[in-house]
Short mmCIF file of C-alpha atoms and ligand atoms in Angstrom, two decimals:
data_model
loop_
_atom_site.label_atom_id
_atom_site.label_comp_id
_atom_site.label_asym_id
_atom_site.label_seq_id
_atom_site.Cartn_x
_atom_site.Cartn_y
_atom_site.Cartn_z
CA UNK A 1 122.71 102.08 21.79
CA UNK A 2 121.82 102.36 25.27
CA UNK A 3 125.11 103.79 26.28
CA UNK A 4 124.09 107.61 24.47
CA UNK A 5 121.00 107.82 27.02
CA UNK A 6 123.90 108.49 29.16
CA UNK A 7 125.62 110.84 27.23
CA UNK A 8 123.11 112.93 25.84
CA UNK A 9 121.83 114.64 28.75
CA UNK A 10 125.60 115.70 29.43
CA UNK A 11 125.24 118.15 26.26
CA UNK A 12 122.19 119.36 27.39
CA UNK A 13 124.48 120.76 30.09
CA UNK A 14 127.14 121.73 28.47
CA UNK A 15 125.20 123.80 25.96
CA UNK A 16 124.00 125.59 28.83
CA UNK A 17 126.87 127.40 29.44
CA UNK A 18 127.66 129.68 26.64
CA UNK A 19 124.09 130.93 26.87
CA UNK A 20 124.62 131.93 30.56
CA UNK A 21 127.90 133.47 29.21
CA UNK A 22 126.17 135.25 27.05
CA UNK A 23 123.72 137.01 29.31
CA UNK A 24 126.99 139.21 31.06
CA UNK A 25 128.26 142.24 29.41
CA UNK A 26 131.56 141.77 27.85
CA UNK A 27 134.24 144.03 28.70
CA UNK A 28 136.00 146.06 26.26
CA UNK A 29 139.22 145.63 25.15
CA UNK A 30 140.19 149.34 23.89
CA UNK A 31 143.89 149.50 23.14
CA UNK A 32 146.94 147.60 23.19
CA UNK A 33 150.40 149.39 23.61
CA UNK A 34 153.73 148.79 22.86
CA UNK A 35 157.09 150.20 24.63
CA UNK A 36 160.69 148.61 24.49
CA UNK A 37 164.04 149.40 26.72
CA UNK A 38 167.47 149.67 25.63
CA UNK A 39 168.24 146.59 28.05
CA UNK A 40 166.54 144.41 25.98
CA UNK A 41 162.85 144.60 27.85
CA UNK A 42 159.64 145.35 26.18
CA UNK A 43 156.10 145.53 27.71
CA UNK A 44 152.74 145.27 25.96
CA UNK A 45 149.92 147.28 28.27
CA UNK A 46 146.03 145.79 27.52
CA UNK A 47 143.93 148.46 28.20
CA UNK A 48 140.31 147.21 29.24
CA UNK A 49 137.37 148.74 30.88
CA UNK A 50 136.26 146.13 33.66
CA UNK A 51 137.62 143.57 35.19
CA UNK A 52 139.21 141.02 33.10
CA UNK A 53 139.41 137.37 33.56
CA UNK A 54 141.89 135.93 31.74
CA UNK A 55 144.74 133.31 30.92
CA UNK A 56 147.88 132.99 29.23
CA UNK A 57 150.52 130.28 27.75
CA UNK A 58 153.72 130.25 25.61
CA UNK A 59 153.73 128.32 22.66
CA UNK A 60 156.85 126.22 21.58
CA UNK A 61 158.57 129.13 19.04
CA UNK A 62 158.27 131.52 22.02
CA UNK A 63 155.05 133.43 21.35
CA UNK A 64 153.15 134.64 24.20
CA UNK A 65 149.37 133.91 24.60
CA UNK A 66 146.70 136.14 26.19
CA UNK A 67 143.21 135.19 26.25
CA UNK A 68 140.60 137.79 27.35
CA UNK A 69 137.54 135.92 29.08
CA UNK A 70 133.86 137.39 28.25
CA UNK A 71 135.64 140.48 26.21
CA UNK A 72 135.10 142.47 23.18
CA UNK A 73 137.81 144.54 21.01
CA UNK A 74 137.49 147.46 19.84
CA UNK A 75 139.63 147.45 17.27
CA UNK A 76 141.92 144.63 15.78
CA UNK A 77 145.39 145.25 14.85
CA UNK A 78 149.00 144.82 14.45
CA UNK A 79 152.08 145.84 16.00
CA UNK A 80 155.25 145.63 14.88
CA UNK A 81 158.05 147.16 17.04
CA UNK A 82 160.63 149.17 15.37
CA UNK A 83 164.51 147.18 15.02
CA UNK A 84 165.97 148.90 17.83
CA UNK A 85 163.87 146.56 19.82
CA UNK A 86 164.22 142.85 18.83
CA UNK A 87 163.22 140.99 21.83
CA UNK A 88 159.42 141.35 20.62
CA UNK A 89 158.88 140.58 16.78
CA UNK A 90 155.46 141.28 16.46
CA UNK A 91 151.78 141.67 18.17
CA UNK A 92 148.64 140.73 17.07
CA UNK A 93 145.39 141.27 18.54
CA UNK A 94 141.67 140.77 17.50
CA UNK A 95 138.44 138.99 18.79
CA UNK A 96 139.16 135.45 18.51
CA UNK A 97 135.61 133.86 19.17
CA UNK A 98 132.61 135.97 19.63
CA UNK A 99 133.04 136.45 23.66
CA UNK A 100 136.58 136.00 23.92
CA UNK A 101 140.10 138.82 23.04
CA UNK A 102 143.27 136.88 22.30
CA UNK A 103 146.43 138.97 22.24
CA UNK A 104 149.64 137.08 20.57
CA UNK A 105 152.92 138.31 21.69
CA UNK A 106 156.10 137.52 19.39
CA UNK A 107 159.00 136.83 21.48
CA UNK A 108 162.18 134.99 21.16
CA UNK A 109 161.72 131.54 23.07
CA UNK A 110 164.73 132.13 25.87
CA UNK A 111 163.34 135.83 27.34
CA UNK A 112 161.35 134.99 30.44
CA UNK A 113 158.17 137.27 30.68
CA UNK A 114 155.65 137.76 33.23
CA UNK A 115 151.58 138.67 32.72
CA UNK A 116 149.76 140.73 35.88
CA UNK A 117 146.93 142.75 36.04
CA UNK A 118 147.21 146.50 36.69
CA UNK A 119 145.44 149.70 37.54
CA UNK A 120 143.29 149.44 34.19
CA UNK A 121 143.83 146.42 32.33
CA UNK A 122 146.71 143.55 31.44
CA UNK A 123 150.75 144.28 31.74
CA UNK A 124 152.58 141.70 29.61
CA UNK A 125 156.48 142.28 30.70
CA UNK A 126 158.97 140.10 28.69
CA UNK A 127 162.57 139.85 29.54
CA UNK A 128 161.44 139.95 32.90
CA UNK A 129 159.97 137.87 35.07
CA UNK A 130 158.46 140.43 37.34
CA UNK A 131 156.01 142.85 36.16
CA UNK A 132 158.19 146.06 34.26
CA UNK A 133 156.27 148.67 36.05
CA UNK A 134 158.69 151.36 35.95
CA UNK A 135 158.84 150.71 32.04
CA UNK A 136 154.72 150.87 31.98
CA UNK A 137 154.98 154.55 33.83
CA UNK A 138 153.80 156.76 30.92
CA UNK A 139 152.35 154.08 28.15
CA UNK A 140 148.97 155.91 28.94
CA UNK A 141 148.28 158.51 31.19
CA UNK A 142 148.91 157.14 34.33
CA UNK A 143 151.61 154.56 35.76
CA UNK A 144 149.63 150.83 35.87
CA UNK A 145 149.50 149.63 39.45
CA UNK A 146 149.61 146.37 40.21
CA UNK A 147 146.60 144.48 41.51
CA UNK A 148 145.69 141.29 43.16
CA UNK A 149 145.11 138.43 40.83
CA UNK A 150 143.94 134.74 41.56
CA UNK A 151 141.95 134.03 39.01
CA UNK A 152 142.43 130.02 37.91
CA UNK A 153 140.75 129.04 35.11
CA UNK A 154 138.97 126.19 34.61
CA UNK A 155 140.51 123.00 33.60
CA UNK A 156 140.81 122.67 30.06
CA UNK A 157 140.52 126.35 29.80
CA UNK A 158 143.64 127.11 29.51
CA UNK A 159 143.28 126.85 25.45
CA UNK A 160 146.05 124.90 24.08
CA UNK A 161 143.78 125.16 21.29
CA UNK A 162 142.88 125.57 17.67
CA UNK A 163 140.08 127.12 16.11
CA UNK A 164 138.37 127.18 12.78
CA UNK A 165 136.49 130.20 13.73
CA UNK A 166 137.74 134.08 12.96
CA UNK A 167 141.18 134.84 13.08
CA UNK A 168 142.87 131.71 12.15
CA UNK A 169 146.42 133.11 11.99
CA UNK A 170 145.72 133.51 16.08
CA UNK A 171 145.13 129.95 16.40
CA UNK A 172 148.55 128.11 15.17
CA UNK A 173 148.08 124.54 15.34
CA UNK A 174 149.19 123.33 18.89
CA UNK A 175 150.94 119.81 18.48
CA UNK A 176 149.57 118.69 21.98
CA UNK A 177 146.27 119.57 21.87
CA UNK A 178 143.98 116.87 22.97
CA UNK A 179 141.71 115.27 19.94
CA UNK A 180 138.68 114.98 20.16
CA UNK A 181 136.29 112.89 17.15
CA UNK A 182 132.75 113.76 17.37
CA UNK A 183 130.20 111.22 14.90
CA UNK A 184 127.19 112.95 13.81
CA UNK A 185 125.16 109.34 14.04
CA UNK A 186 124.13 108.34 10.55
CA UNK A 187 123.60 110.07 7.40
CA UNK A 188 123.34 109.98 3.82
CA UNK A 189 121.48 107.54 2.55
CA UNK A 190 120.80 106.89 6.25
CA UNK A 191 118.68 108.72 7.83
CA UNK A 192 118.61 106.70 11.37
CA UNK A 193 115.64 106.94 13.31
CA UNK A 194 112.28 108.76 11.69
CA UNK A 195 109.96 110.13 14.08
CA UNK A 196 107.05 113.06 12.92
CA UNK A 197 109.19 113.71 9.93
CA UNK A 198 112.29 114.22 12.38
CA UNK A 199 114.89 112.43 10.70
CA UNK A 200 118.09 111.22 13.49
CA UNK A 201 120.87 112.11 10.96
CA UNK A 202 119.71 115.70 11.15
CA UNK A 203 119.08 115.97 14.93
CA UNK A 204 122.70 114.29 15.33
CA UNK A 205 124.38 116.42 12.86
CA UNK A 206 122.48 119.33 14.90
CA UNK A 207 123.98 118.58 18.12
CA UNK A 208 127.24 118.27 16.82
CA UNK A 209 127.91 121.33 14.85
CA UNK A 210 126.58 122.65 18.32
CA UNK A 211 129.06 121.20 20.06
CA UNK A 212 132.17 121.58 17.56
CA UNK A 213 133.20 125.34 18.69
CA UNK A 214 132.07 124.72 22.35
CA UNK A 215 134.91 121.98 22.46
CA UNK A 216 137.54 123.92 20.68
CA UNK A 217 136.57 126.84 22.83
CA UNK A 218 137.92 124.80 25.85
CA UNK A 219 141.19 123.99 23.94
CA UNK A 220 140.04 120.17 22.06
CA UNK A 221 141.21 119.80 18.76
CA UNK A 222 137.96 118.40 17.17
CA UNK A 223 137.56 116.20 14.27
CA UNK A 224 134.31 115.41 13.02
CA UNK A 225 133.30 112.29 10.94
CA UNK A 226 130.66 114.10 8.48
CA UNK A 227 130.28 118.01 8.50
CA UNK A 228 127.32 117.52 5.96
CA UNK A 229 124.59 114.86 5.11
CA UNK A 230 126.33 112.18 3.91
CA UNK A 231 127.42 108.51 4.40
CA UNK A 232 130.78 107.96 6.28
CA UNK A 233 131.48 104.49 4.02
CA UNK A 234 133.28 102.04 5.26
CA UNK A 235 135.50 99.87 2.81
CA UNK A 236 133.97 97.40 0.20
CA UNK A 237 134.69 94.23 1.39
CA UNK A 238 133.54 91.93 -0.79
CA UNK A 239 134.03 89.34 1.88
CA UNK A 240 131.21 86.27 3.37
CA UNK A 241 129.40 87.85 5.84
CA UNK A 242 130.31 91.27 4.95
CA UNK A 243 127.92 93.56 6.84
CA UNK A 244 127.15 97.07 5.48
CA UNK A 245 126.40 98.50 8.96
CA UNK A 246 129.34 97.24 10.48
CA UNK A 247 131.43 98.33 7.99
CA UNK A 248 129.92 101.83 8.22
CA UNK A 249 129.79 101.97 12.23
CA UNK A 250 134.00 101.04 11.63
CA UNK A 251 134.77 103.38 9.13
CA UNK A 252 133.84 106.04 12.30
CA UNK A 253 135.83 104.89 15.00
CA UNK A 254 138.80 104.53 12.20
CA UNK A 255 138.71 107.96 12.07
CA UNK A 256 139.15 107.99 15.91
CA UNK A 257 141.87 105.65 15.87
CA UNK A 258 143.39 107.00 13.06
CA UNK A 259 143.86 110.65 14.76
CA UNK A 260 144.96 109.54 18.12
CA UNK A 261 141.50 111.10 19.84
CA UNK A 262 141.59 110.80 23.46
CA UNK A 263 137.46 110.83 22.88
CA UNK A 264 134.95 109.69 20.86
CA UNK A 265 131.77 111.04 21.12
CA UNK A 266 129.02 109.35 18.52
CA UNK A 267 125.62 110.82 18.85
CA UNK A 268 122.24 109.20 18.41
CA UNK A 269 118.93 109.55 19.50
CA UNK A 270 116.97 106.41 19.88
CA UNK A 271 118.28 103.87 17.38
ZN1 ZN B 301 121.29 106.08 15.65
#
Protein backbone atom coordinates (compact mmCIF):
# COMPACT_ATOMS: atom_id res chain seq x y z
CA UNK A 1 0.00 0.00 0.00
CA UNK A 2 1.92 2.77 -1.28
CA UNK A 3 -0.22 5.36 0.33
CA UNK A 4 1.44 4.43 4.24
CA UNK A 5 5.03 5.49 2.78
CA UNK A 6 3.31 8.71 3.19
CA UNK A 7 2.00 8.36 6.40
CA UNK A 8 4.54 6.73 8.28
CA UNK A 9 7.13 9.24 8.42
CA UNK A 10 4.33 11.63 9.92
CA UNK A 11 4.54 9.40 13.26
CA UNK A 12 8.01 9.51 13.25
CA UNK A 13 7.25 13.17 13.96
CA UNK A 14 4.73 13.09 16.03
CA UNK A 15 6.41 10.70 18.44
CA UNK A 16 8.95 13.23 18.68
CA UNK A 17 7.18 15.42 20.69
CA UNK A 18 6.43 13.91 23.98
CA UNK A 19 10.11 13.04 24.25
CA UNK A 20 11.07 16.76 23.85
CA UNK A 21 8.26 17.32 26.45
CA UNK A 22 9.77 15.23 28.51
CA UNK A 23 13.23 16.72 28.70
CA UNK A 24 11.58 20.17 30.70
CA UNK A 25 10.99 20.08 34.32
CA UNK A 26 7.42 19.90 35.21
CA UNK A 27 6.05 22.34 37.48
CA UNK A 28 4.45 21.48 40.62
CA UNK A 29 1.10 21.66 41.35
CA UNK A 30 1.12 21.99 45.38
CA UNK A 31 -2.34 22.85 46.61
CA UNK A 32 -5.70 23.58 45.54
CA UNK A 33 -8.05 25.82 47.72
CA UNK A 34 -11.45 26.33 48.18
CA UNK A 35 -13.44 29.60 49.49
CA UNK A 36 -17.23 30.47 48.89
CA UNK A 37 -19.29 33.97 49.47
CA UNK A 38 -22.58 34.46 50.86
CA UNK A 39 -23.59 36.02 47.33
CA UNK A 40 -23.43 32.93 45.80
CA UNK A 41 -19.52 33.15 44.46
CA UNK A 42 -16.90 30.62 45.08
CA UNK A 43 -13.23 30.59 43.90
CA UNK A 44 -10.84 27.66 43.63
CA UNK A 45 -6.96 29.11 43.93
CA UNK A 46 -4.21 26.49 42.05
CA UNK A 47 -1.23 27.00 43.74
CA UNK A 48 1.88 26.11 41.43
CA UNK A 49 5.52 26.81 41.55
CA UNK A 50 6.44 28.07 37.90
CA UNK A 51 4.82 29.23 35.30
CA UNK A 52 1.90 27.33 34.16
CA UNK A 53 0.62 26.79 30.74
CA UNK A 54 -2.62 25.78 30.69
CA UNK A 55 -6.30 25.47 29.26
CA UNK A 56 -9.71 25.15 30.29
CA UNK A 57 -13.43 24.15 28.99
CA UNK A 58 -16.93 23.54 30.48
CA UNK A 59 -18.48 20.43 29.88
CA UNK A 60 -22.29 20.15 29.08
CA UNK A 61 -23.60 19.42 33.05
CA UNK A 62 -21.63 22.58 33.97
CA UNK A 63 -18.31 21.24 35.26
CA UNK A 64 -15.36 23.31 34.84
CA UNK A 65 -12.10 21.96 33.22
CA UNK A 66 -8.50 22.91 34.04
CA UNK A 67 -5.69 21.30 32.42
CA UNK A 68 -2.15 21.95 33.77
CA UNK A 69 0.46 21.72 30.76
CA UNK A 70 3.99 19.94 31.61
CA UNK A 71 2.86 19.73 35.55
CA UNK A 72 3.11 17.42 38.39
CA UNK A 73 0.75 17.18 41.67
CA UNK A 74 1.69 16.84 44.67
CA UNK A 75 -1.00 15.45 46.11
CA UNK A 76 -4.43 14.27 44.64
CA UNK A 77 -7.60 15.02 46.30
CA UNK A 78 -11.08 15.99 46.84
CA UNK A 79 -13.01 18.85 47.82
CA UNK A 80 -16.26 19.07 48.74
CA UNK A 81 -17.58 22.50 49.89
CA UNK A 82 -19.71 22.63 52.89
CA UNK A 83 -23.94 23.31 52.07
CA UNK A 84 -23.83 26.83 52.84
CA UNK A 85 -22.16 27.08 49.53
CA UNK A 86 -24.03 25.33 46.65
CA UNK A 87 -22.88 27.02 43.61
CA UNK A 88 -19.73 24.55 43.58
CA UNK A 89 -20.65 20.77 44.25
CA UNK A 90 -17.45 19.32 44.27
CA UNK A 91 -13.53 19.47 43.18
CA UNK A 92 -11.38 16.99 42.08
CA UNK A 93 -7.85 17.13 41.31
CA UNK A 94 -5.01 14.60 40.46
CA UNK A 95 -2.36 13.94 37.67
CA UNK A 96 -4.29 13.00 34.76
CA UNK A 97 -1.47 11.72 32.32
CA UNK A 98 2.07 11.52 33.39
CA UNK A 99 3.04 15.34 32.36
CA UNK A 100 -0.19 16.86 32.61
CA UNK A 101 -2.63 18.27 36.24
CA UNK A 102 -6.34 18.35 35.46
CA UNK A 103 -8.46 20.13 38.04
CA UNK A 104 -12.47 19.43 37.68
CA UNK A 105 -14.64 22.06 39.05
CA UNK A 106 -18.44 21.09 39.91
CA UNK A 107 -20.63 23.88 39.11
CA UNK A 108 -24.19 24.35 38.26
CA UNK A 109 -24.39 24.87 34.33
CA UNK A 110 -26.04 28.69 34.43
CA UNK A 111 -23.10 30.44 36.89
CA UNK A 112 -20.69 32.13 34.52
CA UNK A 113 -17.00 31.71 35.79
CA UNK A 114 -13.83 33.07 34.71
CA UNK A 115 -10.04 31.26 34.85
CA UNK A 116 -6.78 33.87 35.09
CA UNK A 117 -3.51 33.44 36.24
CA UNK A 118 -2.30 35.18 39.41
CA UNK A 119 0.62 36.11 41.58
CA UNK A 120 1.45 32.25 42.17
CA UNK A 121 -0.60 29.99 40.30
CA UNK A 122 -4.42 29.56 38.67
CA UNK A 123 -7.69 31.64 40.08
CA UNK A 124 -10.83 29.79 38.98
CA UNK A 125 -13.78 32.45 39.91
CA UNK A 126 -17.34 31.08 39.27
CA UNK A 127 -20.39 33.19 39.49
CA UNK A 128 -18.35 35.70 38.04
CA UNK A 129 -17.10 36.43 35.02
CA UNK A 130 -14.21 38.53 36.13
CA UNK A 131 -11.55 37.19 38.22
CA UNK A 132 -12.97 37.30 42.30
CA UNK A 133 -9.83 38.83 43.55
CA UNK A 134 -11.10 40.45 46.53
CA UNK A 135 -12.62 36.92 47.48
CA UNK A 136 -8.91 35.27 46.76
CA UNK A 137 -7.34 38.02 49.40
CA UNK A 138 -6.39 35.62 52.26
CA UNK A 139 -6.84 31.87 50.60
CA UNK A 140 -2.97 31.73 51.22
CA UNK A 141 -0.80 34.15 52.54
CA UNK A 142 -0.89 36.76 50.24
CA UNK A 143 -3.75 38.37 47.95
CA UNK A 144 -3.23 36.63 44.14
CA UNK A 145 -2.45 39.37 41.65
CA UNK A 146 -3.43 39.17 38.46
CA UNK A 147 -1.00 38.58 35.62
CA UNK A 148 -0.79 38.77 31.92
CA UNK A 149 -1.94 35.70 30.12
CA UNK A 150 -1.94 34.85 26.28
CA UNK A 151 -1.16 31.63 26.20
CA UNK A 152 -3.28 29.74 23.12
CA UNK A 153 -2.95 26.35 22.96
CA UNK A 154 -2.49 24.41 20.21
CA UNK A 155 -5.25 23.24 18.07
CA UNK A 156 -6.67 20.18 19.19
CA UNK A 157 -5.24 20.87 22.53
CA UNK A 158 -7.85 22.06 24.00
CA UNK A 159 -8.83 18.30 25.25
CA UNK A 160 -12.37 17.66 24.62
CA UNK A 161 -11.08 14.40 25.44
CA UNK A 162 -11.22 10.99 27.01
CA UNK A 163 -8.66 8.94 28.40
CA UNK A 164 -8.10 5.37 29.36
CA UNK A 165 -5.12 6.29 31.30
CA UNK A 166 -5.14 7.20 35.36
CA UNK A 167 -7.92 8.89 36.73
CA UNK A 168 -10.76 7.88 34.64
CA UNK A 169 -13.50 9.54 36.72
CA UNK A 170 -11.52 12.94 35.36
CA UNK A 171 -12.11 11.99 31.91
CA UNK A 172 -16.16 11.76 31.46
CA UNK A 173 -16.90 10.73 28.09
CA UNK A 174 -17.25 13.95 25.88
CA UNK A 175 -20.13 13.30 23.25
CA UNK A 176 -18.25 15.49 20.61
CA UNK A 177 -15.04 14.33 20.74
CA UNK A 178 -13.59 13.63 17.40
CA UNK A 179 -13.01 9.63 16.63
CA UNK A 180 -10.34 8.53 15.64
CA UNK A 181 -9.81 4.37 14.41
CA UNK A 182 -6.29 3.40 14.34
CA UNK A 183 -5.62 -0.48 12.47
CA UNK A 184 -2.67 -2.15 13.79
CA UNK A 185 -2.02 -3.77 10.03
CA UNK A 186 -2.49 -7.51 10.25
CA UNK A 187 -2.36 -9.99 12.91
CA UNK A 188 -3.22 -13.25 14.14
CA UNK A 189 -2.77 -15.77 12.05
CA UNK A 190 -1.29 -13.00 9.89
CA UNK A 191 1.70 -11.95 10.47
CA UNK A 192 2.13 -9.45 7.28
CA UNK A 193 5.44 -8.87 6.11
CA UNK A 194 8.57 -11.11 7.65
CA UNK A 195 11.82 -9.56 7.46
CA UNK A 196 15.07 -10.92 9.91
CA UNK A 197 12.48 -12.49 12.11
CA UNK A 198 10.63 -8.99 12.29
CA UNK A 199 7.20 -9.91 11.88
CA UNK A 200 4.76 -6.54 10.41
CA UNK A 201 1.84 -7.39 12.78
CA UNK A 202 4.15 -6.68 15.68
CA UNK A 203 5.93 -3.56 14.34
CA UNK A 204 2.24 -2.24 13.45
CA UNK A 205 0.73 -3.14 16.67
CA UNK A 206 4.03 -1.30 18.09
CA UNK A 207 3.40 1.91 16.51
CA UNK A 208 -0.01 1.98 17.43
CA UNK A 209 -0.15 1.38 21.07
CA UNK A 210 2.52 4.25 20.64
CA UNK A 211 0.33 6.35 19.20
CA UNK A 212 -3.06 5.51 21.17
CA UNK A 213 -2.36 7.96 24.34
CA UNK A 214 -0.48 10.54 22.12
CA UNK A 215 -3.91 11.00 20.23
CA UNK A 216 -6.12 11.03 23.22
CA UNK A 217 -3.63 13.34 24.81
CA UNK A 218 -4.62 15.94 22.10
CA UNK A 219 -8.39 15.35 22.81
CA UNK A 220 -9.22 12.19 19.86
CA UNK A 221 -11.37 9.67 21.05
CA UNK A 222 -9.42 6.59 19.71
CA UNK A 223 -10.68 3.29 18.76
CA UNK A 224 -8.42 0.67 17.83
CA UNK A 225 -9.20 -2.42 15.62
CA UNK A 226 -6.96 -5.11 17.62
CA UNK A 227 -5.28 -4.15 21.05
CA UNK A 228 -3.57 -7.68 20.94
CA UNK A 229 -2.29 -10.26 18.30
CA UNK A 230 -5.11 -11.37 16.73
CA UNK A 231 -7.19 -11.53 13.47
CA UNK A 232 -9.81 -8.70 12.98
CA UNK A 233 -12.29 -11.37 10.88
CA UNK A 234 -14.37 -10.24 8.59
CA UNK A 235 -17.81 -12.11 8.06
CA UNK A 236 -18.06 -15.69 6.52
CA UNK A 237 -19.43 -15.25 3.37
CA UNK A 238 -19.84 -18.25 1.90
CA UNK A 239 -20.36 -16.45 -1.35
CA UNK A 240 -18.44 -17.12 -5.29
CA UNK A 241 -15.56 -15.25 -5.20
CA UNK A 242 -15.47 -14.70 -1.60
CA UNK A 243 -12.00 -13.37 -0.78
CA UNK A 244 -10.53 -13.88 2.73
CA UNK A 245 -8.33 -10.74 2.51
CA UNK A 246 -10.93 -8.59 1.43
CA UNK A 247 -13.16 -9.64 3.82
CA UNK A 248 -10.56 -9.06 6.55
CA UNK A 249 -9.20 -5.57 5.10
CA UNK A 250 -13.45 -4.68 5.40
CA UNK A 251 -14.08 -5.90 8.63
CA UNK A 252 -11.41 -2.76 9.60
CA UNK A 253 -12.77 0.07 7.95
CA UNK A 254 -16.37 -1.29 9.35
CA UNK A 255 -15.16 -0.49 12.46
CA UNK A 256 -14.41 3.06 11.10
CA UNK A 257 -17.64 3.45 9.60
CA UNK A 258 -19.37 1.98 12.21
CA UNK A 259 -18.04 4.67 14.94
CA UNK A 260 -18.40 7.73 12.89
CA UNK A 261 -14.27 8.30 12.88
CA UNK A 262 -13.38 11.41 11.25
CA UNK A 263 -9.85 9.27 10.61
CA UNK A 264 -8.61 6.19 9.82
CA UNK A 265 -5.23 5.52 10.25
CA UNK A 266 -4.12 1.68 9.15
CA UNK A 267 -0.49 1.03 9.61
CA UNK A 268 1.83 -1.15 7.60
CA UNK A 269 5.23 -1.42 6.79
CA UNK A 270 6.02 -2.74 3.40
CA UNK A 271 3.25 -5.11 2.36
ZN1 LIG B 1 0.80 -4.81 5.65
Amino acid sequence: MRFFNFIFPLFCFILLIPSIAKAQDLLTVQNVFFKSSQDNTAVVFVQIQGEPKFSYFRLDDGRIVLDIENSKIVKKGVIIPTSNSNIISEIHFAQNTPDMVRVVVGSDVKASYNISKVDGGILISVGSSKPLLSLANGITNEAPKLLPYNYIPEKGQLANSQNSQTNNNLYPPIKNAKIIVIDPGHGGSDPGCVANGVEEKVATLGVALHLKPILEKMGFKVIMTRETDKDVWGKPYNMPGYDANESELQARVNIANENGAALFVSIHFNA
